[in-house]
Amino acid sequence: MDGVRLAGVRARARVVARADGRGGTALPVLDGEGPLALRRTRAAGPGARVMVVGAMSGPLGGDRFTLAARVEQGARLHVGSAAATIALPGQTGDEARYDVRLDVADGGELHWMPEQLISAEGSDLYVTTRAEVGAGARLVLREEQVLGRAGEQPGRLTSRLTVRVAGRTVLDQELACGPGAPGGWDGPAVLAGHRAVGQLVVVRPEFAGEPPAARMLGECAALVPLAGPAVLVSAVAPDALRLRRLLDAELDRLDGPDGPGGPDRFVGLDEVGR
């Protein structure tokens, strides 16, 4: 029971996507334990779709979650989640950890599109996301964090995002928010009073020859080309709904018929929130 999880929960989940030789994608590995349940769901296109279903509340203080996904050559995988993840305070006062590890081989494609991570009052969570992407691979990674539920103060949330393409680091950033975080996190240079923050990372081989130009996306978002075939969209917003709209709008522009993504983007998977 959640009320007696004094020692914290250790949970791992892993999915491997592999081309099935018939133009589709098989999932030879689809394992989850404890609060990390993985379910394959129906996909209209050639790729596979997996949903992360929370079987327990959390992560709570002291919990350690690890979620790994590997996409092999020629496979296409979309990973979403059935609901938002809520970081909650535990009975020990210890920090919780949630580690995500993504590996996309040359010729593979991964859409990592979970729902928001909500930092509830009194929680303390350190989350890391690390993506290793092959030179000819494609990645769409969306990360959204909401500081506090409606009407409450946020917990402490530290988030680190690292993306490597062909063995080269193109993005390595960390953001700490909430009680105990370094001063200035809520100031004009960081969140400026907003309570939702998100990143969208898009890696495509065609960006190597024709990267999108850096530009502001209104007052609260910007697109920045990275030092590799990748772009980063960063945004802040008053709430989760407006943050999602900002990130989705820019992904639609990148995927438009005249954009770098072109008409051959990964479609047909009924992406959450799109």
Tab-separated table of C-alpha atoms in Angstrom:
chain	number	residue	atom	x	y	z
A	1	MET	CA	0.000	0.000	0.000
A	2	ASP	CA	1.158	3.575	-0.727
A	3	GLY	CA	0.825	4.540	2.940
A	4	VAL	CA	3.559	2.150	4.084
A	5	ARG	CA	6.160	2.689	1.360
A	6	LEU	CA	8.753	3.852	3.887
A	7	ALA	CA	11.781	2.429	2.072
A	8	GLY	CA	10.773	3.697	-1.359
A	9	VAL	CA	9.954	1.688	-4.453
A	10	ARG	CA	12.484	0.539	-7.067
A	11	ALA	CA	10.896	-0.005	-10.458
A	12	ARG	CA	12.189	-0.543	-13.988
A	13	ALA	CA	10.528	-0.718	-17.378
A	14	ARG	CA	12.058	-1.435	-20.786
A	15	VAL	CA	10.835	-1.548	-24.373
A	16	VAL	CA	12.754	-2.585	-27.504
A	17	ALA	CA	11.346	-1.886	-30.982
A	18	ARG	CA	12.623	-3.906	-33.938
A	19	ALA	CA	11.721	-3.962	-37.640
A	20	ASP	CA	9.645	-7.088	-38.323
A	21	GLY	CA	10.810	-7.565	-41.923
A	22	ARG	CA	7.326	-6.861	-43.322
A	23	GLY	CA	7.369	-3.087	-43.104
A	24	GLY	CA	6.105	-3.005	-39.528
A	25	THR	CA	7.583	-2.859	-36.037
A	26	ALA	CA	7.732	-5.658	-33.468
A	27	LEU	CA	8.268	-5.296	-29.728
A	28	PRO	CA	10.445	-8.237	-28.626
A	29	VAL	CA	10.874	-6.601	-25.210
A	30	LEU	CA	8.001	-4.945	-23.350
A	31	ASP	CA	8.571	-5.277	-19.623
A	32	GLY	CA	7.429	-3.172	-16.692
A	33	GLU	CA	7.209	-3.644	-12.959
A	34	GLY	CA	5.502	-2.022	-10.001
A	35	PRO	CA	4.230	1.443	-10.915
A	36	LEU	CA	5.659	1.297	-14.455
A	37	ALA	CA	3.272	-0.771	-16.571
A	38	LEU	CA	3.758	-0.793	-20.358
A	39	ARG	CA	0.910	-1.538	-22.763
A	40	ARG	CA	1.020	-1.873	-26.526
A	41	THR	CA	-1.921	-0.061	-28.083
A	42	ARG	CA	-3.349	0.066	-31.561
A	43	ALA	CA	-1.385	2.040	-34.156
A	44	ALA	CA	-2.788	3.022	-37.542
A	45	GLY	CA	0.604	3.337	-39.250
A	46	PRO	CA	3.647	1.089	-39.653
A	47	GLY	CA	5.106	1.947	-36.274
A	48	ALA	CA	4.343	0.553	-32.831
A	49	ARG	CA	2.655	2.500	-30.062
A	50	VAL	CA	3.256	1.971	-26.342
A	51	MET	CA	1.561	3.639	-23.393
A	52	VAL	CA	3.041	3.982	-19.909
A	53	VAL	CA	0.254	3.272	-17.428
A	54	GLY	CA	0.850	4.242	-13.803
A	55	ALA	CA	-0.149	1.273	-11.649
A	56	MET	CA	0.588	3.144	-8.379
A	57	SER	CA	0.844	6.756	-7.268
A	58	GLY	CA	4.181	8.464	-7.404
A	59	PRO	CA	7.070	8.821	-7.602
A	60	LEU	CA	7.055	9.465	-3.860
A	61	GLY	CA	10.052	10.538	-1.824
A	62	GLY	CA	12.655	7.758	-1.814
A	63	ASP	CA	11.336	6.051	-4.975
A	64	ARG	CA	13.691	5.164	-7.847
A	65	PHE	CA	12.128	4.699	-11.290
A	66	THR	CA	13.997	3.831	-14.494
A	67	LEU	CA	12.392	3.706	-17.935
A	68	ALA	CA	14.399	2.667	-21.013
A	69	ALA	CA	13.481	2.480	-24.702
A	70	ARG	CA	15.585	1.256	-27.617
A	71	VAL	CA	14.583	1.612	-31.270
A	72	GLU	CA	16.596	-0.515	-33.670
A	73	GLN	CA	17.309	0.142	-37.347
A	74	GLY	CA	14.163	0.394	-39.470
A	75	ALA	CA	11.782	0.401	-36.470
A	76	ARG	CA	9.365	3.195	-35.551
A	77	LEU	CA	8.050	3.676	-32.029
A	78	HIS	CA	5.709	6.139	-30.351
A	79	VAL	CA	5.672	6.213	-26.543
A	80	GLY	CA	3.065	8.150	-24.599
A	81	SER	CA	1.527	7.961	-21.161
A	82	ALA	CA	-2.047	7.420	-20.057
A	83	ALA	CA	-2.006	10.303	-17.571
A	84	ALA	CA	0.210	12.922	-16.024
A	85	THR	CA	2.941	11.819	-13.621
A	86	ILE	CA	2.603	13.442	-10.195
A	87	ALA	CA	5.632	13.736	-7.921
A	88	LEU	CA	4.398	13.458	-4.318
A	89	PRO	CA	6.024	13.855	-0.903
A	90	GLY	CA	7.057	10.641	0.821
A	91	GLN	CA	7.167	9.759	4.497
A	92	THR	CA	10.971	9.744	4.685
A	93	GLY	CA	11.670	13.177	3.198
A	94	ASP	CA	14.153	11.613	0.759
A	95	GLU	CA	14.575	12.711	-2.833
A	96	ALA	CA	12.883	10.616	-5.536
A	97	ARG	CA	14.549	9.842	-8.857
A	98	TYR	CA	13.079	9.168	-12.268
A	99	ASP	CA	15.599	8.244	-14.982
A	100	VAL	CA	14.693	7.922	-18.666
A	101	ARG	CA	17.153	6.374	-21.115
A	102	LEU	CA	16.470	6.463	-24.868
A	103	ASP	CA	18.534	4.834	-27.622
A	104	VAL	CA	17.662	5.272	-31.308
A	105	ALA	CA	19.805	3.441	-33.867
A	106	ASP	CA	20.569	4.659	-37.393
A	107	GLY	CA	17.413	4.369	-39.464
A	108	GLY	CA	15.175	4.184	-36.383
A	109	GLU	CA	12.533	6.680	-35.321
A	110	LEU	CA	11.214	7.469	-31.846
A	111	HIS	CA	8.475	9.819	-30.716
A	112	TRP	CA	8.751	10.247	-26.944
A	113	MET	CA	5.571	12.111	-25.975
A	114	PRO	CA	4.605	11.551	-22.322
A	115	GLU	CA	2.033	13.619	-20.484
A	116	GLN	CA	3.094	16.329	-18.058
A	117	LEU	CA	5.150	15.827	-14.920
A	118	ILE	CA	3.498	17.680	-12.023
A	119	SER	CA	5.579	18.685	-8.997
A	120	ALA	CA	3.168	18.614	-6.045
A	121	GLU	CA	3.768	20.690	-2.919
A	122	GLY	CA	6.236	19.026	-0.551
A	123	SER	CA	7.721	16.683	-3.163
A	124	ASP	CA	11.392	16.434	-4.106
A	125	LEU	CA	12.183	14.842	-7.475
A	126	TYR	CA	15.311	14.627	-9.616
A	127	VAL	CA	14.479	13.513	-13.150
A	128	THR	CA	17.007	12.814	-15.890
A	129	THR	CA	16.366	12.140	-19.564
A	130	ARG	CA	19.263	10.979	-21.742
A	131	ALA	CA	18.864	10.241	-25.458
A	132	GLU	CA	21.513	8.575	-27.630
A	133	VAL	CA	20.604	9.093	-31.287
A	134	GLY	CA	22.331	7.572	-34.307
A	135	ALA	CA	23.546	9.757	-37.168
A	136	GLY	CA	20.688	8.662	-39.426
A	137	ALA	CA	18.001	8.382	-36.742
A	138	ARG	CA	14.964	10.530	-36.074
A	139	LEU	CA	13.678	11.693	-32.700
A	140	VAL	CA	10.826	13.821	-31.411
A	141	LEU	CA	11.090	14.310	-27.648
A	142	ARG	CA	8.587	16.361	-25.671
A	143	GLU	CA	9.147	17.181	-22.011
A	144	GLU	CA	6.661	19.214	-19.944
A	145	GLN	CA	6.733	20.112	-16.251
A	146	VAL	CA	4.056	21.819	-14.169
A	147	LEU	CA	4.979	23.405	-10.850
A	148	GLY	CA	2.241	22.605	-8.373
A	149	ARG	CA	-1.317	21.454	-8.722
A	150	ALA	CA	-4.139	24.013	-8.872
A	151	GLY	CA	-3.944	26.389	-5.914
A	152	GLU	CA	-0.782	24.944	-4.343
A	153	GLN	CA	2.908	25.770	-4.244
A	154	PRO	CA	5.370	23.561	-6.179
A	155	GLY	CA	7.649	20.953	-4.735
A	156	ARG	CA	11.328	20.888	-5.537
A	157	LEU	CA	12.002	19.667	-9.074
A	158	THR	CA	15.377	19.248	-10.761
A	159	SER	CA	15.324	18.164	-14.391
A	160	ARG	CA	18.308	17.336	-16.594
A	161	LEU	CA	17.978	16.705	-20.327
A	162	THR	CA	20.887	15.363	-22.405
A	163	VAL	CA	20.792	14.549	-26.125
A	164	ARG	CA	23.701	13.023	-28.041
A	165	VAL	CA	23.723	12.552	-31.816
A	166	ALA	CA	26.292	10.222	-33.396
A	167	GLY	CA	28.229	10.232	-30.138
A	168	ARG	CA	28.347	14.035	-29.897
A	169	THR	CA	26.535	15.964	-27.171
A	170	VAL	CA	24.216	18.534	-28.776
A	171	LEU	CA	22.216	19.431	-25.653
A	172	ASP	CA	22.927	19.140	-21.925
A	173	GLN	CA	20.825	21.371	-19.696
A	174	GLU	CA	19.517	21.302	-16.142
A	175	LEU	CA	16.745	23.298	-14.486
A	176	ALA	CA	16.023	23.396	-10.756
A	177	CYS	CA	12.785	24.897	-9.444
A	178	GLY	CA	10.895	25.157	-6.186
A	179	PRO	CA	11.927	25.353	-2.524
A	180	GLY	CA	15.668	24.947	-2.052
A	181	ALA	CA	16.510	25.552	-5.716
A	182	PRO	CA	19.157	28.164	-6.557
A	183	GLY	CA	17.850	31.702	-6.399
A	184	GLY	CA	16.361	33.280	-9.498
A	185	TRP	CA	14.496	30.246	-10.833
A	186	ASP	CA	11.212	32.174	-10.706
A	187	GLY	CA	12.719	35.437	-11.921
A	188	PRO	CA	12.555	37.127	-15.344
A	189	ALA	CA	15.577	35.239	-16.698
A	190	VAL	CA	14.054	31.789	-16.097
A	191	LEU	CA	10.332	31.173	-15.507
A	192	ALA	CA	9.203	34.792	-15.013
A	193	GLY	CA	6.353	33.740	-12.759
A	194	HIS	CA	5.039	31.022	-15.085
A	195	ARG	CA	4.180	27.594	-13.707
A	196	ALA	CA	4.573	25.390	-16.790
A	197	VAL	CA	7.846	24.836	-18.641
A	198	GLY	CA	8.628	22.537	-21.543
A	199	GLN	CA	11.091	21.500	-24.201
A	200	LEU	CA	10.662	19.953	-27.611
A	201	VAL	CA	13.720	18.358	-29.218
A	202	VAL	CA	13.522	17.303	-32.870
A	203	VAL	CA	16.395	15.379	-34.472
A	204	ARG	CA	16.280	14.767	-38.233
A	205	PRO	CA	19.095	13.966	-40.684
A	206	GLU	CA	17.889	16.649	-43.099
A	207	PHE	CA	18.570	19.354	-40.508
A	208	ALA	CA	22.303	18.795	-41.096
A	209	GLY	CA	22.046	20.459	-44.515
A	210	GLU	CA	19.149	22.838	-43.905
A	211	PRO	CA	18.611	23.628	-40.223
A	212	PRO	CA	15.622	25.758	-39.242
A	213	ALA	CA	16.575	29.332	-38.387
A	214	ALA	CA	16.538	30.502	-34.787
A	215	ARG	CA	13.439	32.513	-33.979
A	216	MET	CA	11.228	33.739	-31.181
A	217	LEU	CA	7.802	32.130	-30.993
A	218	GLY	CA	5.943	34.955	-29.315
A	219	GLU	CA	6.978	36.231	-25.886
A	220	CYS	CA	7.232	32.859	-24.126
A	221	ALA	CA	8.919	30.435	-26.522
A	222	ALA	CA	11.905	30.191	-28.852
A	223	LEU	CA	13.357	27.793	-31.407
A	224	VAL	CA	17.122	27.297	-31.363
A	225	PRO	CA	19.105	25.112	-33.791
A	226	LEU	CA	21.563	22.847	-31.975
A	227	ALA	CA	25.114	21.935	-32.972
A	228	GLY	CA	23.975	18.910	-34.977
A	229	PRO	CA	20.930	17.838	-37.016
A	230	ALA	CA	18.581	18.943	-34.232
A	231	VAL	CA	16.516	21.848	-32.938
A	232	LEU	CA	15.297	22.790	-29.462
A	233	VAL	CA	12.025	24.544	-28.736
A	234	SER	CA	11.823	25.950	-25.189
A	235	ALA	CA	8.643	27.455	-23.771
A	236	VAL	CA	7.046	28.668	-20.566
A	237	ALA	CA	3.342	29.226	-20.015
A	238	PRO	CA	0.858	29.987	-17.241
A	239	ASP	CA	-0.557	26.456	-17.345
A	240	ALA	CA	-0.192	23.021	-18.927
A	241	LEU	CA	-2.826	23.554	-21.613
A	242	ARG	CA	-1.203	26.653	-23.038
A	243	LEU	CA	2.226	25.045	-22.867
A	244	ARG	CA	1.004	22.056	-24.886
A	245	ARG	CA	-0.512	24.349	-27.493
A	246	LEU	CA	2.770	26.236	-27.884
A	247	LEU	CA	4.834	23.069	-28.380
A	248	ASP	CA	2.299	21.387	-30.653
A	249	ALA	CA	1.999	24.461	-32.848
A	250	GLU	CA	5.738	24.534	-33.462
A	251	LEU	CA	5.896	20.797	-34.125
A	252	ASP	CA	3.131	21.255	-36.694
A	253	ARG	CA	5.192	23.959	-38.398
A	254	LEU	CA	8.254	21.709	-38.537
A	255	ASP	CA	6.112	18.882	-39.907
A	256	GLY	CA	4.254	20.982	-42.498
A	257	PRO	CA	4.428	20.156	-46.229
A	258	ASP	CA	6.870	23.026	-46.798
A	259	GLY	CA	8.916	22.426	-43.657
A	260	PRO	CA	12.000	20.281	-43.087
A	261	GLY	CA	9.868	17.360	-41.962
A	262	GLY	CA	7.935	17.248	-45.193
A	263	PRO	CA	4.941	14.999	-45.849
A	264	ASP	CA	6.771	11.808	-44.808
A	265	ARG	CA	6.706	12.504	-41.072
A	266	PHE	CA	5.645	9.795	-38.635
A	267	VAL	CA	1.830	9.976	-38.708
A	268	GLY	CA	-1.154	7.816	-37.926
A	269	LEU	CA	-0.426	7.225	-34.251
A	270	ASP	CA	-3.143	9.477	-32.785
A	271	GLU	CA	-0.698	11.480	-30.704
A	272	VAL	CA	-2.051	12.604	-27.340
A	273	GLY	CA	-3.011	16.273	-27.320
A	274	ARG	CA	-2.595	16.770	-31.057
